[in-house]
Amino acid sequence: MTSAPPRGGGLHRFANPGRFLRTTGKVMPWLWGATVLVLGIGLAWGLAFSPPDWQQGETVRIMYVHVPMAWLAMGGYTGLVIASLMSLIWRHPLADLAAREMSPVGAAATALCLATGSLWGKPMWGTWWVWDARLTSVLILFFLWLGHAALVRAFDDPERGARAGAILALVGAVNVPIIKFSVDWWNTLHQPASVTRLAAPGLHVDILYPLLTCALGFTLLFTALILARTRSAVMERRIRGLELASARRHEAARA
Amino acid sequence: MTRKRRRLMIVGLCALGIGSATALTLTAFQDNLVFFKSPSDIVRETPPGGRAFRLGGLVETGSVTRALGTDGRPAATFRVTDGANTIPVTYTGVLPDLFREGQGVVTLGRLSPDGTFRASEVLARHDEAYMPPEVADALRRSGHWNPTQGPAPAASTWNTRSGS
């Protein structure tokens, strides 16, 4: 299974599952270490050692989870779109597995984004939920993640499931710019972007730096989770291949 | 290679089609996608009487009067402005904590014939500026910003400023 040398260069260098397992196996301990370190610093800094907001008070600390989750929900979906493109066009064998393992984690991030946003909205806006363009488009993103997770697992033939999921992910890609620009295109209750805008960030550095640290920490966690899940999926597939081979040998011996 | 190129072309064409379809749909439903109307929208095109809609803008400075309603519930009147036009609003009920003069609000209600907006719900809308209390105080003391007059000045003037 792993003995065949990878043909061609570029991305297919990583298509070899054996090489993928070896490379990521070396990276994983460092990745987990960096995750614990950065996320620990970021959360402590944000939740305990950063100043409150002048009008929102301590409630502003919800931001240190809410904003990274929102970025991961959208950034992770962009990753899913790239994996789906690689799977549909270049038939990259690891892209299918990565996409399949990505959607439950992405759904969890989006759910956390919605939940923390709701908890933040009640004391600040005065409501748990409104159907404005930003909130509604993020809810659609959550359903896209769930739909992808369900669809790729709904077929007996994993390859057909992967293809259906990839098509769904690509169709849903249209939602990502809608989420990003919803606050600029339409009147929404949700405020416009504070960090990712052309003008200077609308956050004081004492709030901005812990937020960026938390965002980096959660991104490392997201990456580590997906790599770990993809690794176990590769190993699972390998075990299934070995089991099939041994069953075939038994069959041949009996005949 | 040709098969990969063909798949790339098909995906590209589908993306173009879905993208344009979405753009057209969103443009067509533009009016329904806005969460609230601004006072200028309402002056330009008065919504049919008796129909509930959302009005949003800033609470005009010096316009808030609070009283106790006849049924003992707190009542408030204020004016919502977008700079060009203002609309008077009456509301009975508890206002959100962030409600203050100069703050963004979104109110749900109906326009009565005398031109006042009778709100049944008031939501606070905060802007995209976050700063520690000391920095806000320093800006206020130095006269760079009066929060009751509207949003904070350009972020580059304060986002690295220390509180003292």
Short mmCIF file of C-alpha atoms in Angstrom, two decimals:
data_model
loop_
_atom_site.label_atom_id
_atom_site.label_comp_id
_atom_site.label_asym_id
_atom_site.label_seq_id
_atom_site.Cartn_x
_atom_site.Cartn_y
_atom_site.Cartn_z
CA MET A 1 0.00 0.00 0.00
CA THR A 2 2.80 2.38 0.85
CA SER A 3 5.54 0.86 -1.22
CA ALA A 4 4.48 2.46 -4.50
CA PRO A 5 6.56 5.59 -5.01
CA PRO A 6 4.41 8.71 -5.45
CA ARG A 7 4.18 9.77 -9.05
CA GLY A 8 4.65 13.38 -10.02
CA GLY A 9 5.60 16.24 -7.78
CA GLY A 10 3.73 19.08 -6.10
CA LEU A 11 0.83 18.20 -3.87
CA HIS A 12 0.96 14.52 -4.73
CA ARG A 13 4.17 14.28 -2.76
CA PHE A 14 1.87 14.14 0.28
CA ALA A 15 -0.56 11.74 -1.32
CA ASN A 16 1.38 8.76 -0.12
CA PRO A 17 -0.39 7.74 3.12
CA GLY A 18 2.79 6.23 4.56
CA ARG A 19 4.71 9.43 4.05
CA PHE A 20 1.78 11.42 5.48
CA LEU A 21 1.77 9.27 8.64
CA ARG A 22 5.55 9.53 9.05
CA THR A 23 5.70 13.30 8.51
CA THR A 24 2.71 14.16 10.68
CA GLY A 25 3.83 11.65 13.31
CA LYS A 26 6.94 13.74 13.82
CA VAL A 27 4.99 17.01 13.83
CA MET A 28 2.10 16.01 16.11
CA PRO A 29 3.86 16.20 19.53
CA TRP A 30 5.21 19.66 18.67
CA LEU A 31 1.81 20.76 17.41
CA TRP A 32 0.06 19.62 20.60
CA GLY A 33 2.76 21.28 22.70
CA ALA A 34 2.42 24.57 20.83
CA THR A 35 -1.39 24.35 21.12
CA VAL A 36 -1.31 23.92 24.90
CA LEU A 37 1.26 26.69 25.29
CA VAL A 38 -0.34 29.32 23.03
CA LEU A 39 -3.93 28.56 24.02
CA GLY A 40 -2.99 28.54 27.71
CA ILE A 41 -1.29 31.92 27.45
CA GLY A 42 -4.05 33.37 25.26
CA LEU A 43 -6.95 32.22 27.46
CA ALA A 44 -5.26 33.32 30.70
CA TRP A 45 -4.37 36.68 29.15
CA GLY A 46 -7.81 37.22 27.69
CA LEU A 47 -9.97 35.87 30.51
CA ALA A 48 -7.98 37.14 33.50
CA PHE A 49 -5.28 39.67 32.63
CA SER A 50 -6.86 41.90 29.99
CA PRO A 51 -8.92 45.02 30.78
CA PRO A 52 -12.73 45.04 30.55
CA ASP A 53 -14.43 47.09 27.85
CA TRP A 54 -15.51 50.62 28.79
CA GLN A 55 -19.19 49.94 28.08
CA GLN A 56 -19.57 46.16 27.90
CA GLY A 57 -17.57 45.51 31.07
CA GLU A 58 -16.47 41.93 31.75
CA THR A 59 -18.95 40.54 29.20
CA VAL A 60 -16.45 41.45 26.47
CA ARG A 61 -14.38 38.42 27.48
CA ILE A 62 -16.83 36.19 25.58
CA MET A 63 -15.08 37.64 22.52
CA TYR A 64 -11.91 35.64 23.24
CA VAL A 65 -13.81 32.46 22.40
CA HIS A 66 -16.50 33.80 20.08
CA VAL A 67 -14.27 35.56 17.52
CA PRO A 68 -11.69 32.73 17.13
CA MET A 69 -14.58 30.26 16.70
CA ALA A 70 -16.15 32.49 14.04
CA TRP A 71 -12.84 32.75 12.18
CA LEU A 72 -12.31 28.99 12.43
CA ALA A 73 -15.84 28.28 11.24
CA MET A 74 -15.17 30.31 8.09
CA GLY A 75 -11.45 29.53 7.70
CA GLY A 76 -12.11 25.84 8.31
CA TYR A 77 -14.85 25.88 5.68
CA THR A 78 -12.41 27.49 3.24
CA GLY A 79 -10.09 24.58 4.04
CA LEU A 80 -12.95 22.16 3.34
CA VAL A 81 -13.54 23.86 -0.02
CA ILE A 82 -9.85 23.51 -0.93
CA ALA A 83 -9.86 19.83 0.10
CA SER A 84 -13.02 19.28 -1.96
CA LEU A 85 -11.46 20.93 -5.02
CA MET A 86 -8.37 18.75 -4.64
CA SER A 87 -10.56 15.67 -4.32
CA LEU A 88 -12.85 16.48 -7.26
CA ILE A 89 -10.29 17.77 -9.74
CA TRP A 90 -7.00 16.12 -8.84
CA ARG A 91 -8.49 13.04 -7.09
CA HIS A 92 -6.07 13.56 -4.23
CA PRO A 93 -6.57 10.48 -2.03
CA LEU A 94 -5.89 12.20 1.29
CA ALA A 95 -8.16 15.17 0.53
CA ASP A 96 -11.26 12.95 0.81
CA LEU A 97 -10.20 11.69 4.21
CA ALA A 98 -9.25 15.18 5.44
CA ALA A 99 -12.59 16.63 4.28
CA ARG A 100 -14.49 13.81 5.98
CA GLU A 101 -12.63 14.38 9.25
CA MET A 102 -12.91 18.17 9.02
CA SER A 103 -16.67 18.60 9.07
CA PRO A 104 -17.50 17.43 12.65
CA VAL A 105 -14.76 19.71 14.04
CA GLY A 106 -15.94 22.61 11.88
CA ALA A 107 -19.53 22.01 12.98
CA ALA A 108 -18.40 22.10 16.61
CA ALA A 109 -16.54 25.40 16.08
CA THR A 110 -19.59 26.93 14.37
CA ALA A 111 -21.88 25.69 17.14
CA LEU A 112 -19.60 27.27 19.75
CA CYS A 113 -19.56 30.50 17.75
CA LEU A 114 -23.37 30.56 17.68
CA ALA A 115 -23.71 29.60 21.35
CA THR A 116 -21.21 32.16 22.64
CA GLY A 117 -22.72 34.78 20.35
CA SER A 118 -26.14 34.08 21.80
CA LEU A 119 -24.80 34.31 25.37
CA TRP A 120 -23.17 37.61 24.43
CA GLY A 121 -26.21 38.97 22.61
CA LYS A 122 -28.62 38.62 25.53
CA PRO A 123 -26.85 41.00 27.96
CA MET A 124 -25.56 43.43 25.30
CA TRP A 125 -28.19 43.66 22.56
CA GLY A 126 -31.08 42.49 24.71
CA THR A 127 -31.88 39.36 22.68
CA TRP A 128 -30.58 35.80 22.32
CA TRP A 129 -31.17 35.69 18.60
CA VAL A 130 -32.32 37.82 15.68
CA TRP A 131 -32.73 36.88 12.04
CA ASP A 132 -30.30 39.43 10.69
CA ALA A 133 -28.05 38.67 7.72
CA ARG A 134 -24.92 37.85 9.76
CA LEU A 135 -26.55 35.51 12.26
CA THR A 136 -28.66 33.78 9.63
CA SER A 137 -25.73 33.20 7.26
CA VAL A 138 -23.66 31.69 10.10
CA LEU A 139 -26.58 29.40 10.99
CA ILE A 140 -26.61 28.28 7.33
CA LEU A 141 -22.86 27.60 7.62
CA PHE A 142 -23.58 25.39 10.64
CA PHE A 143 -26.15 23.41 8.64
CA LEU A 144 -23.66 23.11 5.74
CA TRP A 145 -21.08 21.60 8.11
CA LEU A 146 -23.66 19.18 9.55
CA GLY A 147 -24.95 18.34 6.09
CA HIS A 148 -21.44 17.59 4.85
CA ALA A 149 -20.67 15.42 7.87
CA ALA A 150 -23.88 13.44 7.32
CA LEU A 151 -23.65 13.21 3.54
CA VAL A 152 -20.11 11.79 3.31
CA ARG A 153 -21.14 9.04 5.74
CA ALA A 154 -24.47 8.28 4.06
CA PHE A 155 -23.14 6.07 1.22
CA ASP A 156 -22.02 2.46 1.34
CA ASP A 157 -19.29 3.33 -1.12
CA PRO A 158 -17.04 5.87 0.65
CA GLU A 159 -15.87 7.27 -2.69
CA ARG A 160 -19.39 8.22 -3.75
CA GLY A 161 -19.98 9.78 -0.34
CA ALA A 162 -16.77 11.78 -0.67
CA ARG A 163 -17.80 13.03 -4.11
CA ALA A 164 -21.31 14.06 -2.96
CA GLY A 165 -19.80 15.80 0.08
CA ALA A 166 -17.25 17.63 -2.09
CA ILE A 167 -20.01 18.94 -4.37
CA LEU A 168 -22.05 20.10 -1.36
CA ALA A 169 -18.98 21.83 0.10
CA LEU A 170 -18.28 23.64 -3.18
CA VAL A 171 -21.90 24.80 -3.55
CA GLY A 172 -21.83 26.03 0.05
CA ALA A 173 -18.65 28.01 -0.63
CA VAL A 174 -20.85 30.84 -1.88
CA ASN A 175 -21.92 31.38 1.73
CA VAL A 176 -18.44 32.30 3.00
CA PRO A 177 -18.18 35.75 1.33
CA ILE A 178 -21.82 36.35 2.26
CA ILE A 179 -20.98 35.83 5.95
CA LYS A 180 -17.90 38.03 5.73
CA PHE A 181 -19.56 40.95 3.96
CA SER A 182 -23.10 40.61 5.36
CA VAL A 183 -22.37 43.34 7.90
CA ASP A 184 -21.22 45.71 5.13
CA TRP A 185 -23.84 44.92 2.49
CA TRP A 186 -26.91 45.08 4.68
CA ASN A 187 -28.04 46.70 7.93
CA THR A 188 -27.50 44.13 10.65
CA LEU A 189 -27.75 44.08 14.42
CA HIS A 190 -24.28 42.51 14.47
CA GLN A 191 -21.57 45.18 14.37
CA PRO A 192 -19.10 45.37 11.44
CA ALA A 193 -15.60 43.86 11.53
CA SER A 194 -13.17 45.25 14.12
CA VAL A 195 -9.94 43.44 13.27
CA THR A 196 -10.07 42.51 9.58
CA ARG A 197 -10.82 45.91 8.09
CA LEU A 198 -8.84 48.40 6.04
CA ALA A 199 -8.74 51.07 8.77
CA ALA A 200 -6.78 50.52 11.98
CA PRO A 201 -8.24 47.75 14.19
CA GLY A 202 -11.12 49.07 16.30
CA LEU A 203 -9.77 47.28 19.36
CA HIS A 204 -7.34 48.70 21.85
CA VAL A 205 -4.06 46.74 21.77
CA ASP A 206 -4.68 45.53 25.35
CA ILE A 207 -7.73 43.69 23.99
CA LEU A 208 -6.42 42.99 20.46
CA TYR A 209 -3.23 41.12 21.41
CA PRO A 210 -4.87 38.56 23.75
CA LEU A 211 -7.56 38.08 21.07
CA LEU A 212 -4.96 37.33 18.39
CA THR A 213 -3.15 34.96 20.78
CA CYS A 214 -6.40 33.11 21.48
CA ALA A 215 -7.12 32.98 17.75
CA LEU A 216 -3.69 31.45 17.06
CA GLY A 217 -4.16 28.98 19.92
CA PHE A 218 -7.59 27.83 18.74
CA THR A 219 -6.28 27.58 15.16
CA LEU A 220 -3.46 25.30 16.36
CA LEU A 221 -6.04 23.22 18.26
CA PHE A 222 -8.24 22.99 15.17
CA THR A 223 -5.29 21.92 13.01
CA ALA A 224 -4.08 19.40 15.57
CA LEU A 225 -7.56 17.85 15.91
CA ILE A 226 -7.99 17.51 12.15
CA LEU A 227 -4.50 16.08 11.62
CA ALA A 228 -5.03 13.59 14.45
CA ARG A 229 -8.43 12.57 13.03
CA THR A 230 -7.02 12.24 9.50
CA ARG A 231 -4.12 10.14 10.79
CA SER A 232 -6.48 7.76 12.57
CA ALA A 233 -8.66 7.60 9.44
CA VAL A 234 -5.59 6.62 7.36
CA MET A 235 -4.66 3.95 9.91
CA GLU A 236 -8.24 2.71 10.06
CA ARG A 237 -8.29 2.34 6.29
CA ARG A 238 -5.02 0.48 6.46
CA ILE A 239 -6.34 -1.95 9.08
CA ARG A 240 -9.43 -2.55 6.98
CA GLY A 241 -7.17 -3.29 4.01
CA LEU A 242 -5.12 -5.76 6.06
CA GLU A 243 -8.26 -7.47 7.38
CA LEU A 244 -9.62 -7.82 3.85
CA ALA A 245 -6.30 -9.24 2.66
CA SER A 246 -6.15 -11.79 5.47
CA ALA A 247 -9.78 -12.78 4.90
CA ARG A 248 -8.95 -13.31 1.24
CA ARG A 249 -5.96 -15.46 2.17
CA HIS A 250 -8.10 -17.61 4.49
CA GLU A 251 -10.64 -18.00 1.69
CA ALA A 252 -7.92 -19.05 -0.73
CA ALA A 253 -6.43 -21.53 1.78
CA ARG A 254 -9.82 -23.15 2.39
CA ALA A 255 -10.60 -23.54 -1.30
CA MET B 1 -4.06 15.95 -18.08
CA THR B 2 -7.01 16.74 -20.31
CA ARG B 3 -9.42 15.03 -17.91
CA LYS B 4 -8.14 17.09 -15.00
CA ARG B 5 -8.43 20.21 -17.11
CA ARG B 6 -11.99 19.26 -18.09
CA ARG B 7 -12.99 18.70 -14.45
CA LEU B 8 -11.39 22.05 -13.56
CA MET B 9 -13.42 23.73 -16.32
CA ILE B 10 -16.68 22.10 -15.14
CA VAL B 11 -16.09 23.12 -11.51
CA GLY B 12 -15.17 26.64 -12.63
CA LEU B 13 -18.30 26.99 -14.74
CA CYS B 14 -20.52 25.66 -11.92
CA ALA B 15 -18.91 28.12 -9.49
CA LEU B 16 -19.56 30.95 -11.93
CA GLY B 17 -23.20 29.88 -12.34
CA ILE B 18 -23.89 29.43 -8.63
CA GLY B 19 -22.09 32.67 -7.83
CA SER B 20 -24.10 34.71 -10.32
CA ALA B 21 -27.37 33.05 -9.29
CA THR B 22 -26.68 33.90 -5.64
CA ALA B 23 -25.65 37.47 -6.47
CA LEU B 24 -28.85 37.99 -8.50
CA THR B 25 -31.04 36.49 -5.76
CA LEU B 26 -29.44 38.60 -3.05
CA THR B 27 -29.79 41.76 -5.15
CA ALA B 28 -33.45 40.95 -5.84
CA PHE B 29 -34.19 40.46 -2.14
CA GLN B 30 -32.05 43.42 -1.06
CA ASP B 31 -34.99 45.13 0.65
CA ASN B 32 -35.90 42.06 2.69
CA LEU B 33 -32.35 41.35 3.79
CA VAL B 34 -31.86 44.58 5.69
CA PHE B 35 -32.60 44.06 9.35
CA PHE B 36 -33.76 47.62 9.94
CA LYS B 37 -34.60 50.82 8.07
CA SER B 38 -32.88 54.12 8.77
CA PRO B 39 -34.84 57.33 9.44
CA SER B 40 -33.86 58.54 5.95
CA ASP B 41 -35.30 55.35 4.40
CA ILE B 42 -38.59 56.06 6.17
CA VAL B 43 -38.68 59.73 5.17
CA ARG B 44 -37.96 58.73 1.57
CA GLU B 45 -40.59 56.01 1.47
CA THR B 46 -43.09 55.88 4.34
CA PRO B 47 -44.06 52.25 5.07
CA PRO B 48 -47.80 51.52 4.85
CA GLY B 49 -49.52 52.45 8.10
CA GLY B 50 -50.06 49.78 10.70
CA ARG B 51 -47.31 47.55 9.38
CA ALA B 52 -44.58 46.63 11.88
CA PHE B 53 -40.97 47.18 10.86
CA ARG B 54 -37.60 47.87 12.46
CA LEU B 55 -36.14 51.34 12.76
CA GLY B 56 -32.43 51.72 13.48
CA GLY B 57 -30.01 54.55 14.09
CA LEU B 58 -28.30 56.47 16.87
CA VAL B 59 -30.15 57.75 19.93
CA GLU B 60 -30.03 61.51 19.49
CA THR B 61 -28.11 63.46 22.16
CA GLY B 62 -30.37 65.08 24.75
CA SER B 63 -33.53 63.43 23.42
CA VAL B 64 -34.07 60.74 26.07
CA THR B 65 -36.79 61.32 28.67
CA ARG B 66 -37.67 58.51 31.04
CA ALA B 67 -40.93 58.36 32.95
CA LEU B 68 -43.18 55.86 34.66
CA GLY B 69 -46.05 54.76 32.43
CA THR B 70 -49.67 54.71 33.57
CA ASP B 71 -49.43 50.96 34.27
CA GLY B 72 -46.32 51.46 36.44
CA ARG B 73 -43.92 50.14 33.82
CA PRO B 74 -40.94 52.32 32.85
CA ALA B 75 -41.50 54.32 29.69
CA ALA B 76 -39.10 56.28 27.56
CA THR B 77 -39.23 58.66 24.63
CA PHE B 78 -36.22 59.43 22.48
CA ARG B 79 -35.35 60.35 18.92
CA VAL B 80 -33.52 58.04 16.52
CA THR B 81 -31.24 59.78 14.02
CA ASP B 82 -28.96 58.87 11.15
CA GLY B 83 -27.53 62.35 10.87
CA ALA B 84 -29.82 63.52 8.08
CA ASN B 85 -33.25 62.72 9.54
CA THR B 86 -34.72 61.94 12.96
CA ILE B 87 -37.82 60.05 14.06
CA PRO B 88 -39.34 60.31 17.56
CA VAL B 89 -39.84 56.98 19.34
CA THR B 90 -41.94 56.00 22.35
CA TYR B 91 -41.34 52.76 24.22
CA THR B 92 -42.77 51.15 27.33
CA GLY B 93 -40.63 48.50 28.95
CA VAL B 94 -37.12 47.82 30.19
CA LEU B 95 -34.34 49.22 28.01
CA PRO B 96 -31.17 47.16 27.44
CA ASP B 97 -28.11 47.99 29.58
CA LEU B 98 -26.19 49.45 26.66
CA PHE B 99 -28.97 51.93 25.86
CA ARG B 100 -27.71 55.52 26.16
CA GLU B 101 -27.56 58.73 24.16
CA GLY B 102 -25.23 58.38 21.20
CA GLN B 103 -25.67 54.57 21.15
CA GLY B 104 -26.94 52.62 18.17
CA VAL B 105 -30.38 51.05 18.64
CA VAL B 106 -32.73 48.88 16.60
CA THR B 107 -36.41 49.21 17.52
CA LEU B 108 -39.35 47.13 16.36
CA GLY B 109 -42.75 48.81 16.14
CA ARG B 110 -45.26 50.73 14.06
CA LEU B 111 -45.37 54.27 12.78
CA SER B 112 -48.44 56.09 14.11
CA PRO B 113 -50.23 58.74 11.99
CA ASP B 114 -48.67 61.61 13.96
CA GLY B 115 -45.22 60.46 12.82
CA THR B 116 -43.98 58.96 16.11
CA PHE B 117 -42.72 55.40 16.13
CA ARG B 118 -44.36 53.22 18.78
CA ALA B 119 -41.74 50.60 19.65
CA SER B 120 -42.58 47.26 21.22
CA GLU B 121 -38.94 46.15 21.41
CA VAL B 122 -35.65 48.06 21.71
CA LEU B 123 -32.32 46.35 21.04
CA ALA B 124 -28.94 48.01 21.60
CA ARG B 125 -26.49 47.92 18.73
CA HIS B 126 -22.88 48.45 19.74
CA ASP B 127 -20.18 49.63 17.37
CA GLU B 128 -16.94 47.88 16.48
CA ALA B 129 -14.78 49.85 18.97
CA TYR B 130 -13.47 48.08 22.08
CA MET B 131 -11.34 49.93 24.62
CA PRO B 132 -10.48 49.74 28.33
CA PRO B 133 -12.42 52.14 30.62
CA GLU B 134 -9.25 54.16 31.36
CA VAL B 135 -8.70 54.89 27.67
CA ALA B 136 -12.33 55.92 27.20
CA ASP B 137 -12.00 58.22 30.24
CA ALA B 138 -8.77 59.72 28.91
CA LEU B 139 -10.40 60.42 25.53
CA ARG B 140 -13.36 62.04 27.25
CA ARG B 141 -11.20 64.15 29.56
CA SER B 142 -9.02 65.38 26.71
CA GLY B 143 -12.13 66.36 24.77
CA HIS B 144 -11.42 63.99 21.85
CA TRP B 145 -14.65 62.09 22.25
CA ASN B 146 -18.04 62.52 23.87
CA PRO B 147 -19.79 59.15 23.79
CA THR B 148 -23.22 60.81 23.89
CA GLN B 149 -22.40 62.54 20.58
CA GLY B 150 -21.80 59.35 18.64
CA PRO B 151 -19.17 56.75 17.81
CA ALA B 152 -15.52 56.86 18.89
CA PRO B 153 -12.97 58.74 16.75
CA ALA B 154 -10.72 56.92 14.24
CA ALA B 155 -9.20 53.90 15.98
CA SER B 156 -5.62 54.80 14.98
CA THR B 157 -5.85 57.82 17.33
CA TRP B 158 -6.47 55.70 20.43
CA ASN B 159 -5.85 51.98 19.96
CA THR B 160 -2.29 52.11 21.32
CA ARG B 161 -2.94 54.91 23.79
CA SER B 162 -2.36 54.26 27.48
CA GLY B 163 -5.01 55.12 30.03
CA SER B 164 -3.25 57.79 32.03
#
